[in-house]
Tab-separated table of C-alpha atoms in Angstrom:
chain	number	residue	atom	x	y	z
A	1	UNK	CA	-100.341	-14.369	39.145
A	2	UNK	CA	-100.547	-10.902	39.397
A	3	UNK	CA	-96.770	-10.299	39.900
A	4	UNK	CA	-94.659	-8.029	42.386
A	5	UNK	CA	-96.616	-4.676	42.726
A	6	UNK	CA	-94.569	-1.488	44.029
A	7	UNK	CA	-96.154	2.057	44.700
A	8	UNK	CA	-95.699	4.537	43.608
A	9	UNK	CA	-93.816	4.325	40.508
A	10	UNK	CA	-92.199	7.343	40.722
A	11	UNK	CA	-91.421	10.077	43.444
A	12	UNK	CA	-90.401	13.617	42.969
A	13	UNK	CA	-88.639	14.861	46.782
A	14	UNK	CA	-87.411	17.819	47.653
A	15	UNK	CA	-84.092	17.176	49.685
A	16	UNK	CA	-84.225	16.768	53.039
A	17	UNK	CA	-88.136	15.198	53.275
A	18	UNK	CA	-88.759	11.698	53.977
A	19	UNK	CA	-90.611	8.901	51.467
A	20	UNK	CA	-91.942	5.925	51.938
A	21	UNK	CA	-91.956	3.402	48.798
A	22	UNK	CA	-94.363	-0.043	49.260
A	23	UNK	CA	-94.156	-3.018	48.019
A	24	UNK	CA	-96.761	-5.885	47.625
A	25	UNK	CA	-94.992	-9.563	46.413
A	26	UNK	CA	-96.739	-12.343	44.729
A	27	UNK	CA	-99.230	-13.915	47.257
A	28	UNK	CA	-97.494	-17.052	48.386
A	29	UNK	CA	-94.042	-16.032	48.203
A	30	UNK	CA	-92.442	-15.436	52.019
A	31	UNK	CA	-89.271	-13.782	50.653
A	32	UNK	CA	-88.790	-10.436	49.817
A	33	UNK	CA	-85.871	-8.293	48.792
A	34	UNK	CA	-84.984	-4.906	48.019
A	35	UNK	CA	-82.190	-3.325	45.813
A	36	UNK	CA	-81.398	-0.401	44.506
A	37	UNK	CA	-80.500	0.678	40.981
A	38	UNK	CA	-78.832	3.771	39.501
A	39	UNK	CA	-78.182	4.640	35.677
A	40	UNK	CA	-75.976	2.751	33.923
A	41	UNK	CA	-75.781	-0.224	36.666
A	42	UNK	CA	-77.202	-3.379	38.057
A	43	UNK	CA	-79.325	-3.744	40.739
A	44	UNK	CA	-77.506	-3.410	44.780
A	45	UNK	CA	-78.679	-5.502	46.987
A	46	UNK	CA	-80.125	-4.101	49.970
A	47	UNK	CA	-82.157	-6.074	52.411
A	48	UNK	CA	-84.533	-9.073	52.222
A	49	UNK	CA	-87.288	-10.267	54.739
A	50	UNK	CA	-88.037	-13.729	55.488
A	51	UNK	CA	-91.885	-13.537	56.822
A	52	UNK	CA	-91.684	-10.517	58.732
A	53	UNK	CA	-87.845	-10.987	59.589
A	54	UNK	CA	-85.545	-8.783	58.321
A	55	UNK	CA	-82.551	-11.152	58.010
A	56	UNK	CA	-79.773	-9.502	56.428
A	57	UNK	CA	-79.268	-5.367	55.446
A	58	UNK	CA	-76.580	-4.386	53.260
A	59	UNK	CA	-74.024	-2.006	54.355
A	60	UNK	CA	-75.647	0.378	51.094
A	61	UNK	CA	-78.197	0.261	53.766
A	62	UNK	CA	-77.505	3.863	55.742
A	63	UNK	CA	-79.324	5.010	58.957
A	64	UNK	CA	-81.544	6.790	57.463
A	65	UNK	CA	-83.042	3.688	55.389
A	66	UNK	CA	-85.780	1.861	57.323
A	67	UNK	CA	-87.584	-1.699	55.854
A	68	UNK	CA	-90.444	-3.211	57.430
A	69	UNK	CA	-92.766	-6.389	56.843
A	70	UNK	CA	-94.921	-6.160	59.568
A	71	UNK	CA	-97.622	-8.930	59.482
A	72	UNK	CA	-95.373	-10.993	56.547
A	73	UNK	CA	-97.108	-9.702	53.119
A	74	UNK	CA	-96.501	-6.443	51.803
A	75	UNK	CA	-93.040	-4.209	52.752
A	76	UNK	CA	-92.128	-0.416	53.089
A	77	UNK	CA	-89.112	1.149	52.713
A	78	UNK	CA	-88.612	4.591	54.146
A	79	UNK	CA	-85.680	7.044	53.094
A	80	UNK	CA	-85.625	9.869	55.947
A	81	UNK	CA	-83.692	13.087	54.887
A	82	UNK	CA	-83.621	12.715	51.855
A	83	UNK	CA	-80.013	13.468	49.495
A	84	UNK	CA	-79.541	13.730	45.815
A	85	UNK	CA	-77.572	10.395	45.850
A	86	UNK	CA	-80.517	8.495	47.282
A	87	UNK	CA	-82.080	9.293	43.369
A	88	UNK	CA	-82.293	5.987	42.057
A	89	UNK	CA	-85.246	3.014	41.185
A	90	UNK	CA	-85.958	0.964	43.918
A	91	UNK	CA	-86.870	-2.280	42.982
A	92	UNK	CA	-88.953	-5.323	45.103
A	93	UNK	CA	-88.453	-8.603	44.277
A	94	UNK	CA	-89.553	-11.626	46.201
A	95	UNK	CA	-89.567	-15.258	45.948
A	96	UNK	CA	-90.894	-19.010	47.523
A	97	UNK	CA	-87.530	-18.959	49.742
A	98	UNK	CA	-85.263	-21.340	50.307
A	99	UNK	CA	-82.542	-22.816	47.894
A	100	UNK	CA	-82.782	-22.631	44.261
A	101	UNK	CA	-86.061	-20.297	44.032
A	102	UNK	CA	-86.431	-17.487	41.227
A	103	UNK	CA	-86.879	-13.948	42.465
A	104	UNK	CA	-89.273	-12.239	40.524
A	105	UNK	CA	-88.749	-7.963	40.503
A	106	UNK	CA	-91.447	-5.526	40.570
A	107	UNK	CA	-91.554	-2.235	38.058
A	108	UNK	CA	-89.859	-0.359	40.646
A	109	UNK	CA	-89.798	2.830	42.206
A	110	UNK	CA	-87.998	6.059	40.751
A	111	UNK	CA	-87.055	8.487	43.374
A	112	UNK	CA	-85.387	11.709	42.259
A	113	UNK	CA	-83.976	13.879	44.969
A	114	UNK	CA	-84.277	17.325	44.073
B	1	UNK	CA	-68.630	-11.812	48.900
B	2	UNK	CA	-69.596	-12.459	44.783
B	3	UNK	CA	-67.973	-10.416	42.361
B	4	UNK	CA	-69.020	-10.866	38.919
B	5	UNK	CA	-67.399	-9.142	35.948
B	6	UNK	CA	-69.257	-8.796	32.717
B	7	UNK	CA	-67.918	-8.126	29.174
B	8	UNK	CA	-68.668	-6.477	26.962
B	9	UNK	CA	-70.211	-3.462	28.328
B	10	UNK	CA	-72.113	-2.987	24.223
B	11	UNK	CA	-73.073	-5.301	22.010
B	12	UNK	CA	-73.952	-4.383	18.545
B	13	UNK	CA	-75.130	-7.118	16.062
B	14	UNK	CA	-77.389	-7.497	12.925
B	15	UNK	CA	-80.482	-9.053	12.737
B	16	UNK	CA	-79.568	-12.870	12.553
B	17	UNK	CA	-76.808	-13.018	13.604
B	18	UNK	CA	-75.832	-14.165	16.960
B	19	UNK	CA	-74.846	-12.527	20.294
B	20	UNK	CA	-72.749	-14.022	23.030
B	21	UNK	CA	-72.112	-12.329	26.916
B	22	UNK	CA	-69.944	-13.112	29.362
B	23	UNK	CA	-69.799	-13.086	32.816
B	24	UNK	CA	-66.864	-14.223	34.997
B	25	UNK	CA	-67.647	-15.155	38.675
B	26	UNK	CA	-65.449	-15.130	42.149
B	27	UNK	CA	-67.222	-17.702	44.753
B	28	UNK	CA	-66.430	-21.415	43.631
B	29	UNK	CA	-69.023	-21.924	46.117
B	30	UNK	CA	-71.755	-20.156	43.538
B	31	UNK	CA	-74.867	-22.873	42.234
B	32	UNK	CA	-77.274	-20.406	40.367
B	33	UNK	CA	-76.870	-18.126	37.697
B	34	UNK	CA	-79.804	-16.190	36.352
B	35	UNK	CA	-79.749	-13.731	33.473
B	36	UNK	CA	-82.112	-11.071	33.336
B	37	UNK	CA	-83.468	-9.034	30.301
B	38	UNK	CA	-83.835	-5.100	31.102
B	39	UNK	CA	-85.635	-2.789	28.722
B	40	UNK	CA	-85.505	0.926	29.097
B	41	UNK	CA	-87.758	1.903	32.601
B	42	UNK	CA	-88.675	-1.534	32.879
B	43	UNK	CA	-87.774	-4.406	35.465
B	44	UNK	CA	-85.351	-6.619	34.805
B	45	UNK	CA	-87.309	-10.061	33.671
B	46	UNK	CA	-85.770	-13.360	34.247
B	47	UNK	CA	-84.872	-14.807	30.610
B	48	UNK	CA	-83.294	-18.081	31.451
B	49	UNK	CA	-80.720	-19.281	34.376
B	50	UNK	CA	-78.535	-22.615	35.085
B	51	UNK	CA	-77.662	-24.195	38.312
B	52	UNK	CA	-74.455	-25.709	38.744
B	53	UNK	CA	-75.435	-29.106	38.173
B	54	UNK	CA	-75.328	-28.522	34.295
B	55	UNK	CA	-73.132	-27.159	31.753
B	56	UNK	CA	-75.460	-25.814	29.628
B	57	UNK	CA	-79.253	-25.067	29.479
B	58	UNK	CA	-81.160	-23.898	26.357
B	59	UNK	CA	-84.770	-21.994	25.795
B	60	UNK	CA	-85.404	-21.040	22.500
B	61	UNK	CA	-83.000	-19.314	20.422
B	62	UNK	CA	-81.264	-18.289	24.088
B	63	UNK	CA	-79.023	-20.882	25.967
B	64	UNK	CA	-76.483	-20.370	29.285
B	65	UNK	CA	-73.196	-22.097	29.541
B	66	UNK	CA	-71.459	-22.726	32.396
B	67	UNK	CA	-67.733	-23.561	33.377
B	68	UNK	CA	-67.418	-24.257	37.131
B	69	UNK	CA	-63.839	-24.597	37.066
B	70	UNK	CA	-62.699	-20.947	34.721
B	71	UNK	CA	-65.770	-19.717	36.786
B	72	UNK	CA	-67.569	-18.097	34.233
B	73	UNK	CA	-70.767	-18.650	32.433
B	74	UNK	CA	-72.006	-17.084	28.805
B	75	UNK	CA	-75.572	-15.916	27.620
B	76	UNK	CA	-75.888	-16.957	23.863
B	77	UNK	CA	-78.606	-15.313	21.848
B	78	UNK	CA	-78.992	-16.734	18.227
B	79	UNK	CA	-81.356	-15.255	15.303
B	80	UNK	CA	-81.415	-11.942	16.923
B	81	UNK	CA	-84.393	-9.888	16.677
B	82	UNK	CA	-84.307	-5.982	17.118
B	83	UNK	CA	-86.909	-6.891	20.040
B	84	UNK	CA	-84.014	-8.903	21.567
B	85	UNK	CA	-82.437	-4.875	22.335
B	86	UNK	CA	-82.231	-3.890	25.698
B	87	UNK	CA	-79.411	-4.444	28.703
B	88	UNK	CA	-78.534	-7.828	29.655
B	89	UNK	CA	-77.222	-8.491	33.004
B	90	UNK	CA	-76.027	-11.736	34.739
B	91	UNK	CA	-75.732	-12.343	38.233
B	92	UNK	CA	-74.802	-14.946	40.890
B	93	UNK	CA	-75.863	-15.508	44.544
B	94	UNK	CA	-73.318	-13.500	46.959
B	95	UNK	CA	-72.456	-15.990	49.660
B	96	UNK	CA	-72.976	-18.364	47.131
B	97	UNK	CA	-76.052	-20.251	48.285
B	98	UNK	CA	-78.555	-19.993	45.772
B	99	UNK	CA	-81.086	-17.257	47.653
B	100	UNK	CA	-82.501	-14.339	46.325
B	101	UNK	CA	-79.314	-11.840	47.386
B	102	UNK	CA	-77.768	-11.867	43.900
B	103	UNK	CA	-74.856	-9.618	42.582
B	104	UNK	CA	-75.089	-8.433	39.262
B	105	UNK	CA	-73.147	-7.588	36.830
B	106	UNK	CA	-72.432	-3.962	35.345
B	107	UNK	CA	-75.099	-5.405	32.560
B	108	UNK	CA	-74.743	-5.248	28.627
B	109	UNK	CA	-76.489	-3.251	26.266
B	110	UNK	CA	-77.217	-4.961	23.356
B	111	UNK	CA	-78.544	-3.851	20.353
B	112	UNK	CA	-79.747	-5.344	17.541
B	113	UNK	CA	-79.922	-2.835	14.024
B	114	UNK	CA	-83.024	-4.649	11.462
C-alpha cells in the first residue's frame, strides 16, 4: 500500500498565475476527494470523483477552481488567478466507495499566494 | 448539511493521565464518525472511528463513544504519552450517509507535558 500521493508538496505563486496540484490515490480505490485546509481549522470539503465523475463540488468551490479525473486514477486540481486567500494545504483523500468506507488523506499540498 | 461542534479547542494534560474530546453533531441521520490524529505539516491519520450501530468502540489506550440520541460522540485517550500531542479533530458525514464528504470539526490541540 503505498498510500495517497499528492505533488508537489508545496507551491510558492505569485498572485494572479495559475497552479495545478495532482493527486495519485491508492490503486484500487474509485473515490477521490478533495478539501481544503487553512491554519487553525479542519479540512473543507470540496469535491469528490467517483471513477472519472465528478459528482458533487462544494460551493468553497469558485470558478476559478477546476478538478479533473480523466481516465479514473490520478486527479488535478487547477486554481486559475491565483489570490492570497486561495493560500492553504490542499489535501487528497480517496477511498473503496460506497457506504461505510475509510478515506485515507494524502500529505497534501501547501500553496502560498504571494 | 452536518454541523459538528467540538470542545475544547486545547487540551493540556500530564503524562498518564487521561484526555477526553467532544464533539456534538446536527444530522440524526449521521452513521460514521471518524477521528483523525493531525501532527504539525502532516495529514490527518485516521486513529479510530464508530458507526452508529455501537455505543462505544475501543483500540488501545483510545476508545469513541457515541450517544445517538444527545448526538454527540467523545474521543477518550488514557495513559497519555507526549507522542499522543498534536490536533485532534472529529468529523461526521454531511448528508449523513456514511461517504467520504465529512465535516470536521474546528479540531483540538492537545498536548501532553512528560
Amino acid at each position: 500500500d503505498t498510500g495517497v500521493s499528492q505533488d508537489p508538496r508545496h507551491k510558492i505563486t505569485k498572485r494572479g498565475q495559475n497552479v495545478t496540484f495532482r493527486c495519485d490515490p491508492i490503486s484500487e480505490h474509485n473515490r477521490l476527494y478533495w478539501y481544503r485546509q487553512t491554519l487553525g481549522q479542519g479540512p473543507e470539503f470540496l469535491t469528490y470523483f467517483q471513477n472519472e465523475a465528478q459528482l458533487e463540488k462544494s460551493r468553497l468551490l469558485s470558478d476559478r477552481f477546476s478538478a479533473e479525473r480523466p481516465k479514473g486514477s490520478f486527479s488535478t486540481l487547477e486554481i486559475q488567478r491565483t489570490e492570497q486567500g486561495d493560500s492553504a494545504m490542499y489535501l487528497c483523500a480517496s477511498s473503496l466507495g460506497g457506504k461505510g468506507h475509510t478515506i485515507y488523506f494524502g500529505e497534501g499540498s501547501w500553496l502560498t499566494v504571494v | 448539511g452536518e454541523n459538528v461542534e467540538q470542545h475544547p479547542s486545547t487540551l493540556s494534560v500530564q503524562e498518564g493521565d487521561s484526555a477526553v474530546i467532544k464533539c456534538t453533531y446536527s444530522d440524526s441521520a449521521s452513521n460514521y464518525f471518524p477521528w483523525y490524529k493531525q501532527e504539525l505539516g502532516k495529514r490527518p491519520q485516521l486513529i479510530i472511528d464508530i458507526r452508529s450501530n455501537v455505543g462505544e468502540k475501543k483500540d488501545q489506550r483510545i476508545a469513541v463513544t457515541l450517544n445517538k440520541t444527545a448526538k454527540h460522540f467523545s474521543l477518550h485517550i488514557t495513559e497519555t504519552q507526549p507522542e499522543d500531542s498534536a490536533v485532534y479533530f472529529c468529523a461526521a458525514p454531511a448528508g449523513g450517509t456514511s461517504y467520504g464528504k465529512l465535516t470536521f470539526g474546528q479540531g483540538t490541540i492537545l498536548t501532553v507535558h512528560p
